[in-house]
GROMACS .gro file of C-alpha atoms in nm:
model
  319
    1MET     CA    1  -1.435   0.083   9.188
    2TYR     CA    2  -1.057   0.042   9.189
    3VAL     CA    3  -0.933  -0.307   9.105
    4GLY     CA    4  -0.579  -0.386   9.216
    5PRO     CA    5  -0.316  -0.532   8.980
    6LEU     CA    6  -0.324  -0.872   9.154
    7LYS     CA    7  -0.700  -0.901   9.113
    8ARG     CA    8  -0.677  -0.793   8.748
    9ALA     CA    9  -0.409  -1.057   8.691
   10LEU     CA   10  -0.629  -1.325   8.850
   11GLN     CA   11  -0.927  -1.217   8.641
   12PHE     CA   12  -0.709  -1.237   8.330
   13LEU     CA   13  -0.591  -1.590   8.416
   14VAL     CA   14  -0.949  -1.702   8.484
   15ARG     CA   15  -1.052  -1.563   8.146
   16GLU     CA   16  -0.751  -1.707   7.961
   17LYS     CA   17  -0.789  -2.069   8.064
   18ILE     CA   18  -0.550  -2.214   7.806
   19LEU     CA   19  -0.272  -1.981   7.923
   20SER     CA   20  -0.350  -2.076   8.284
   21ALA     CA   21  -0.333  -2.446   8.195
   22LEU     CA   22   0.002  -2.389   8.024
   23LEU     CA   23   0.144  -2.211   8.330
   24VAL     CA   24   0.024  -2.488   8.563
   25MET     CA   25   0.178  -2.757   8.340
   26PHE     CA   26   0.502  -2.557   8.319
   27VAL     CA   27   0.532  -2.544   8.699
   28VAL     CA   28   0.447  -2.914   8.740
   29VAL     CA   29   0.698  -3.031   8.478
   30SER     CA   30   0.967  -2.804   8.624
   31PHE     CA   31   0.937  -2.993   8.952
   32VAL     CA   32   0.901  -3.338   8.798
   33SER     CA   33   1.195  -3.316   8.556
   34LYS     CA   34   1.529  -3.164   8.654
   35SER     CA   35   1.639  -3.145   8.291
   36PHE     CA   36   1.340  -2.937   8.179
   37LEU     CA   37   1.419  -2.600   8.337
   38THR     CA   38   1.768  -2.564   8.191
   39PHE     CA   39   1.897  -2.300   7.950
   40GLY     CA   40   1.966  -2.552   7.675
   41ASN     CA   41   1.622  -2.711   7.694
   42ILE     CA   42   1.431  -2.382   7.715
   43ASN     CA   43   1.629  -2.249   7.419
   44ASN     CA   44   1.542  -2.566   7.229
   45LEU     CA   45   1.175  -2.507   7.316
   46PHE     CA   46   1.195  -2.155   7.169
   47VAL     CA   47   1.349  -2.297   6.850
   48GLN     CA   48   1.065  -2.550   6.820
   49ILE     CA   49   0.808  -2.275   6.873
   50GLY     CA   50   0.980  -2.064   6.606
   51LEU     CA   51   0.993  -2.341   6.344
   52TYR     CA   52   0.635  -2.458   6.389
   53GLY     CA   53   0.513  -2.105   6.458
   54ILE     CA   54   0.630  -1.974   6.119
   55VAL     CA   55   0.428  -2.242   5.939
   56ALA     CA   56   0.136  -2.172   6.176
   57LEU     CA   57   0.128  -1.806   6.072
   58GLY     CA   58   0.039  -1.906   5.717
   59MET     CA   59  -0.215  -2.156   5.847
   60THR     CA   60  -0.373  -1.883   6.063
   61PHE     CA   61  -0.440  -1.670   5.755
   62ALA     CA   62  -0.591  -1.971   5.577
   63ILE     CA   63  -0.818  -2.073   5.867
   64ILE     CA   64  -0.934  -1.716   5.936
   65GLY     CA   65  -1.026  -1.699   5.568
   66GLY     CA   66  -1.237  -2.014   5.601
   67ASP     CA   67  -0.991  -2.266   5.452
   68PHE     CA   68  -0.687  -2.474   5.551
   69ASP     CA   69  -0.380  -2.622   5.384
   70LEU     CA   70  -0.315  -2.992   5.438
   71GLY     CA   71   0.001  -2.971   5.228
   72ALA     CA   72   0.189  -2.731   5.457
   73GLY     CA   73   0.398  -3.002   5.623
   74SER     CA   74   0.488  -3.165   5.292
   75MET     CA   75   0.591  -2.823   5.160
   76VAL     CA   76   0.828  -2.792   5.457
   77SER     CA   77   0.985  -3.127   5.367
   78CYS     CA   78   1.008  -3.036   4.998
   79ALA     CA   79   1.159  -2.693   5.071
   80SER     CA   80   1.422  -2.845   5.300
   81ILE     CA   81   1.524  -3.085   5.019
   82LEU     CA   82   1.524  -2.811   4.754
   83VAL     CA   83   1.747  -2.575   4.949
   84ALA     CA   84   1.986  -2.858   5.039
   85LEU     CA   85   2.015  -2.954   4.671
   86MET     CA   86   2.077  -2.597   4.554
   87LEU     CA   87   2.324  -2.481   4.819
   88PRO     CA   88   2.633  -2.650   4.664
   89ARG     CA   89   2.541  -2.514   4.319
   90MET     CA   90   2.478  -2.144   4.382
   91PRO     CA   91   2.510  -1.864   4.641
   92MET     CA   92   2.318  -1.922   4.964
   93VAL     CA   93   2.086  -1.621   4.921
   94LEU     CA   94   1.987  -1.732   4.570
   95ALA     CA   95   1.926  -2.090   4.687
   96ILE     CA   96   1.697  -1.967   4.966
   97ALA     CA   97   1.517  -1.724   4.734
   98LEU     CA   98   1.453  -1.992   4.468
   99THR     CA   99   1.329  -2.237   4.731
  100ILE     CA  100   1.080  -1.985   4.868
  101ALA     CA  101   0.978  -1.896   4.509
  102CYS     CA  102   0.897  -2.265   4.448
  103ALA     CA  103   0.689  -2.271   4.767
  104LEU     CA  104   0.504  -1.959   4.650
  105ALA     CA  105   0.438  -2.121   4.313
  106SER     CA  106   0.295  -2.429   4.484
  107GLY     CA  107   0.070  -2.212   4.700
  108PHE     CA  108  -0.036  -2.011   4.395
  109LEU     CA  109  -0.135  -2.329   4.210
  110ASN     CA  110  -0.341  -2.447   4.509
  111GLY     CA  111  -0.504  -2.105   4.529
  112VAL     CA  112  -0.597  -2.101   4.160
  113LEU     CA  113  -0.753  -2.447   4.185
  114VAL     CA  114  -0.956  -2.353   4.495
  115ALA     CA  115  -1.052  -1.995   4.409
  116HIS     CA  116  -1.094  -2.006   4.033
  117ALA     CA  117  -1.151  -2.373   3.947
  118LYS     CA  118  -1.381  -2.401   4.252
  119ILE     CA  119  -1.232  -2.732   4.368
  120ASN     CA  120  -1.278  -2.807   4.738
  121SER     CA  121  -0.972  -2.702   4.938
  122PHE     CA  122  -0.961  -3.036   5.120
  123ILE     CA  123  -0.922  -3.224   4.791
  124VAL     CA  124  -0.673  -2.977   4.646
  125THR     CA  125  -0.445  -2.958   4.949
  126PHE     CA  126  -0.472  -3.332   5.020
  127GLY     CA  127  -0.357  -3.399   4.665
  128SER     CA  128  -0.086  -3.136   4.707
  129MET     CA  129   0.029  -3.304   5.027
  130ILE     CA  130   0.073  -3.638   4.850
  131MET     CA  131   0.238  -3.484   4.544
  132LEU     CA  132   0.486  -3.270   4.742
  133LYS     CA  133   0.582  -3.562   4.960
  134GLY     CA  134   0.646  -3.767   4.646
  135ILE     CA  135   0.858  -3.486   4.500
  136ALA     CA  136   1.060  -3.459   4.823
  137LEU     CA  137   1.123  -3.834   4.831
  138SER     CA  138   1.214  -3.840   4.461
  139LEU     CA  139   1.454  -3.546   4.478
  140GLY     CA  140   1.631  -3.687   4.781
  141GLY     CA  141   1.621  -4.049   4.667
  142GLY     CA  142   1.433  -4.125   4.987
  143LYS     CA  143   1.730  -4.010   5.197
  144PRO     CA  144   1.833  -3.685   5.373
  145ILE     CA  145   2.064  -3.448   5.185
  146SER     CA  146   2.331  -3.300   5.410
  147THR     CA  147   2.398  -2.925   5.432
  148TYR     CA  148   2.693  -2.984   5.664
  149ALA     CA  149   2.943  -2.818   5.429
  150ALA     CA  150   2.730  -2.502   5.401
  151ASN     CA  151   2.860  -2.336   5.718
  152ASP     CA  152   2.695  -1.997   5.659
  153PHE     CA  153   2.359  -2.164   5.603
  154ASN     CA  154   2.383  -2.383   5.913
  155ALA     CA  155   2.484  -2.076   6.116
  156ILE     CA  156   2.131  -1.939   6.071
  157ALA     CA  157   1.994  -2.199   6.312
  158THR     CA  158   2.281  -2.176   6.561
  159GLY     CA  159   2.283  -1.795   6.564
  160SER     CA  160   2.145  -1.602   6.860
  161VAL     CA  161   2.093  -1.246   6.982
  162CYS     CA  162   2.134  -1.189   7.356
  163GLY     CA  163   2.102  -1.564   7.408
  164LEU     CA  164   1.774  -1.583   7.213
  165SER     CA  165   1.767  -1.810   6.908
  166LEU     CA  166   1.773  -1.634   6.572
  167ILE     CA  167   1.496  -1.866   6.448
  168PHE     CA  168   1.269  -1.752   6.730
  169ILE     CA  169   1.354  -1.387   6.662
  170VAL     CA  170   1.266  -1.432   6.293
  171PHE     CA  171   0.935  -1.584   6.403
  172LEU     CA  172   0.860  -1.290   6.635
  173VAL     CA  173   0.934  -1.040   6.357
  174LEU     CA  174   0.704  -1.226   6.117
  175LEU     CA  175   0.441  -1.250   6.393
  176CYS     CA  176   0.439  -0.872   6.438
  177ILE     CA  177   0.417  -0.815   6.061
  178CYS     CA  178   0.125  -1.060   6.033
  179HIS     CA  179  -0.052  -0.892   6.325
  180TRP     CA  180  -0.019  -0.556   6.153
  181VAL     CA  181  -0.148  -0.698   5.823
  182LEU     CA  182  -0.450  -0.863   5.984
  183GLN     CA  183  -0.547  -0.576   6.212
  184TYR     CA  184  -0.455  -0.259   6.025
  185THR     CA  185  -0.480  -0.325   5.651
  186ASN     CA  186  -0.770  -0.375   5.409
  187PHE     CA  187  -0.611  -0.705   5.311
  188GLY     CA  188  -0.645  -0.838   5.665
  189ARG     CA  189  -0.995  -0.701   5.719
  190ASN     CA  190  -1.114  -0.855   5.392
  191ILE     CA  191  -0.979  -1.196   5.495
  192TYR     CA  192  -1.183  -1.175   5.817
  193ALA     CA  193  -1.488  -1.072   5.613
  194ILE     CA  194  -1.453  -1.362   5.369
  195GLY     CA  195  -1.402  -1.613   5.648
  196GLY     CA  196  -1.695  -1.472   5.844
  197ASN     CA  197  -1.945  -1.480   5.557
  198TYR     CA  198  -1.829  -1.556   5.205
  199GLU     CA  199  -2.153  -1.456   5.029
  200VAL     CA  200  -2.189  -1.126   5.215
  201ALA     CA  201  -1.826  -1.040   5.144
  202LYS     CA  202  -1.882  -1.117   4.775
  203SER     CA  203  -2.194  -0.903   4.762
  204THR     CA  204  -2.010  -0.604   4.910
  205GLY     CA  205  -1.764  -0.600   4.621
  206ILE     CA  206  -1.466  -0.776   4.783
  207LYS     CA  207  -1.262  -0.968   4.525
  208VAL     CA  208  -1.317  -1.297   4.704
  209ASN     CA  209  -1.137  -1.512   4.446
  210TYR     CA  210  -0.821  -1.303   4.478
  211TYR     CA  211  -0.819  -1.324   4.858
  212LYS     CA  212  -0.898  -1.697   4.856
  213MET     CA  213  -0.601  -1.749   4.627
  214MET     CA  214  -0.377  -1.536   4.845
  215LEU     CA  215  -0.455  -1.751   5.151
  216PHE     CA  216  -0.276  -2.043   4.987
  217VAL     CA  217   0.003  -1.825   4.851
  218MET     CA  218   0.074  -1.707   5.205
  219SER     CA  219   0.058  -2.061   5.341
  220GLY     CA  220   0.310  -2.165   5.076
  221LEU     CA  221   0.534  -1.869   5.160
  222PHE     CA  222   0.551  -1.946   5.532
  223SER     CA  223   0.585  -2.321   5.474
  224GLY     CA  224   0.877  -2.254   5.240
  225MET     CA  225   1.044  -2.034   5.498
  226GLY     CA  226   0.983  -2.299   5.763
  227GLY     CA  227   1.142  -2.563   5.540
  228VAL     CA  228   1.453  -2.352   5.483
  229LEU     CA  229   1.497  -2.288   5.855
  230MET     CA  230   1.429  -2.653   5.934
  231ALA     CA  231   1.706  -2.760   5.694
  232SER     CA  232   1.942  -2.519   5.869
  233ARG     CA  233   1.836  -2.653   6.208
  234ILE     CA  234   1.892  -3.022   6.130
  235THR     CA  235   2.181  -2.952   5.885
  236SER     CA  236   2.007  -3.147   5.610
  237GLY     CA  237   1.713  -3.155   5.377
  238HIS     CA  238   1.485  -3.434   5.492
  239PRO     CA  239   1.195  -3.576   5.286
  240THR     CA  240   0.982  -3.663   5.590
  241VAL     CA  241   1.071  -3.386   5.836
  242GLY     CA  242   0.731  -3.219   5.795
  243ASP     CA  243   0.516  -3.534   5.810
  244ASP     CA  244   0.357  -3.457   6.147
  245MET     CA  245   0.372  -3.081   6.111
  246THR     CA  246   0.042  -3.004   5.938
  247LEU     CA  247  -0.191  -3.150   6.200
  248THR     CA  248   0.026  -3.017   6.484
  249VAL     CA  249   0.011  -2.668   6.336
  250ILE     CA  250  -0.366  -2.684   6.274
  251ALA     CA  251  -0.419  -2.807   6.631
  252GLY     CA  252  -0.204  -2.524   6.767
  253VAL     CA  253  -0.392  -2.260   6.567
  254VAL     CA  254  -0.730  -2.394   6.684
  255ILE     CA  255  -0.617  -2.431   7.047
  256GLY     CA  256  -0.514  -2.066   7.030
  257GLY     CA  257  -0.874  -1.970   6.955
  258THR     CA  258  -0.887  -1.935   6.576
  259SER     CA  259  -1.222  -2.072   6.462
  260LEU     CA  260  -1.225  -2.351   6.202
  261ALA     CA  261  -1.546  -2.190   6.074
  262GLY     CA  262  -1.341  -1.884   5.975
  263GLY     CA  263  -1.366  -1.513   6.047
  264LYS     CA  264  -1.218  -1.526   6.397
  265GLY     CA  265  -0.867  -1.544   6.540
  266ASN     CA  266  -0.533  -1.365   6.557
  267VAL     CA  267  -0.165  -1.451   6.540
  268TRP     CA  268  -0.097  -1.381   6.908
  269ARG     CA  269  -0.345  -1.652   6.997
  270THR     CA  270  -0.164  -1.876   6.749
  271LEU     CA  271   0.158  -1.814   6.944
  272LEU     CA  272  -0.018  -1.939   7.257
  273GLY     CA  273  -0.154  -2.250   7.084
  274ILE     CA  274   0.178  -2.343   6.924
  275THR     CA  275   0.353  -2.288   7.258
  276VAL     CA  276   0.114  -2.538   7.417
  277MET     CA  277   0.183  -2.796   7.145
  278MET     CA  278   0.561  -2.754   7.156
  279PHE     CA  279   0.564  -2.747   7.537
  280LEU     CA  280   0.386  -3.083   7.552
  281THR     CA  281   0.638  -3.241   7.315
  282ASN     CA  282   0.935  -3.089   7.495
  283ALA     CA  283   0.805  -3.174   7.842
  284PHE     CA  284   0.734  -3.535   7.752
  285ASP     CA  285   1.085  -3.573   7.610
  286ALA     CA  286   1.231  -3.422   7.927
  287MET     CA  287   1.034  -3.670   8.137
  288VAL     CA  288   1.152  -3.956   7.909
  289ILE     CA  289   0.801  -4.070   7.819
  290ARG     CA  290   0.783  -4.316   7.532
  291PRO     CA  291   0.676  -4.158   7.199
  292TYR     CA  292   0.362  -4.369   7.151
  293ILE     CA  293   0.250  -4.294   7.507
  294GLN     CA  294   0.316  -3.925   7.437
  295ARG     CA  295   0.065  -3.934   7.152
  296ILE     CA  296  -0.209  -4.071   7.378
  297ILE     CA  297  -0.149  -3.820   7.657
  298LYS     CA  298  -0.111  -3.529   7.413
  299GLY     CA  299  -0.438  -3.617   7.241
  300VAL     CA  300  -0.626  -3.638   7.571
  301ILE     CA  301  -0.483  -3.306   7.694
  302ILE     CA  302  -0.562  -3.124   7.367
  303ILE     CA  303  -0.923  -3.247   7.359
  304SER     CA  304  -0.973  -3.174   7.730
  305VAL     CA  305  -0.830  -2.821   7.715
  306VAL     CA  306  -1.026  -2.720   7.404
  307ALA     CA  307  -1.349  -2.884   7.525
  308PHE     CA  308  -1.328  -2.715   7.866
  309ASP     CA  309  -1.251  -2.377   7.711
  310SER     CA  310  -1.539  -2.416   7.463
  311TYR     CA  311  -1.779  -2.522   7.741
  312THR     CA  312  -1.694  -2.227   7.963
  313LYS     CA  313  -1.731  -1.982   7.671
  314LYS     CA  314  -2.075  -2.120   7.585
  315ARG     CA  315  -2.175  -2.113   7.950
  316SER     CA  316  -2.079  -1.744   7.977
  317MET     CA  317  -2.294  -1.673   7.666
  318TRP     CA  318  -2.597  -1.843   7.822
  319LYS     CA  319  -2.578  -1.630   8.136
   0.00000   0.00000   0.00000
């Protein structure tokens, strides 16, 4: 039987409840706040999605593989400080490359401790979070380090293509690359296998220790990139800029549908989850809601949306 495009669209929205909730909230906030639906604010929303989304890509790999990285936000702070310190001393490209190399090294160390030393990832990344935050505060003397004089570097954040922020474009490019890796390469398929059932994956000959290690290397890579772009965005390296980022990113990845149990999820769903998180922050700011009230409302909305989506999925399985 032929199903018209309108009916297919409605069926899609019924199935994708989180997307439907986002669209409803978008319409409501557009009417409530006159400052929300403006070019400047929407562009700022895209920038926020890009910055948090890049870090979330690394977290998506980690969670699909059955782990997570609590130190991602601290790595963002540390990377922003590192690049700000190096910019006056060397060419911009070298400063960025060395900063990302340091982030990779941090991720590699976490991966070795989890995969080869068999230390629980919660303990390793929690310790990494504390250590990296201490390094960031020490390097910056507890204060931001300005990149104001580095005009080419700051231009990364202010750049745009056809009115679309360069940061968001970088995120979309990385998103497509990650989608290809997860869906069409042995590397991606093995990560799903390890997250789905570690022992079965090990028994089939998959080098589970290597892939476990690579989860943290990738998280370090994307966190380092996020830190560099964040420094460009705020024209400074800041030792606490990533403090709230880790839990926000994990929440966005999970809201998007990636299972904390591992073995399930994709980066396009992560885009949806991060959009929800950034939309809530942006909308509350546009409506001039006090920050501590924002936290209460945001927490209630996140729990309600995920709980309702989980309930309806279980209900459909029972039928």
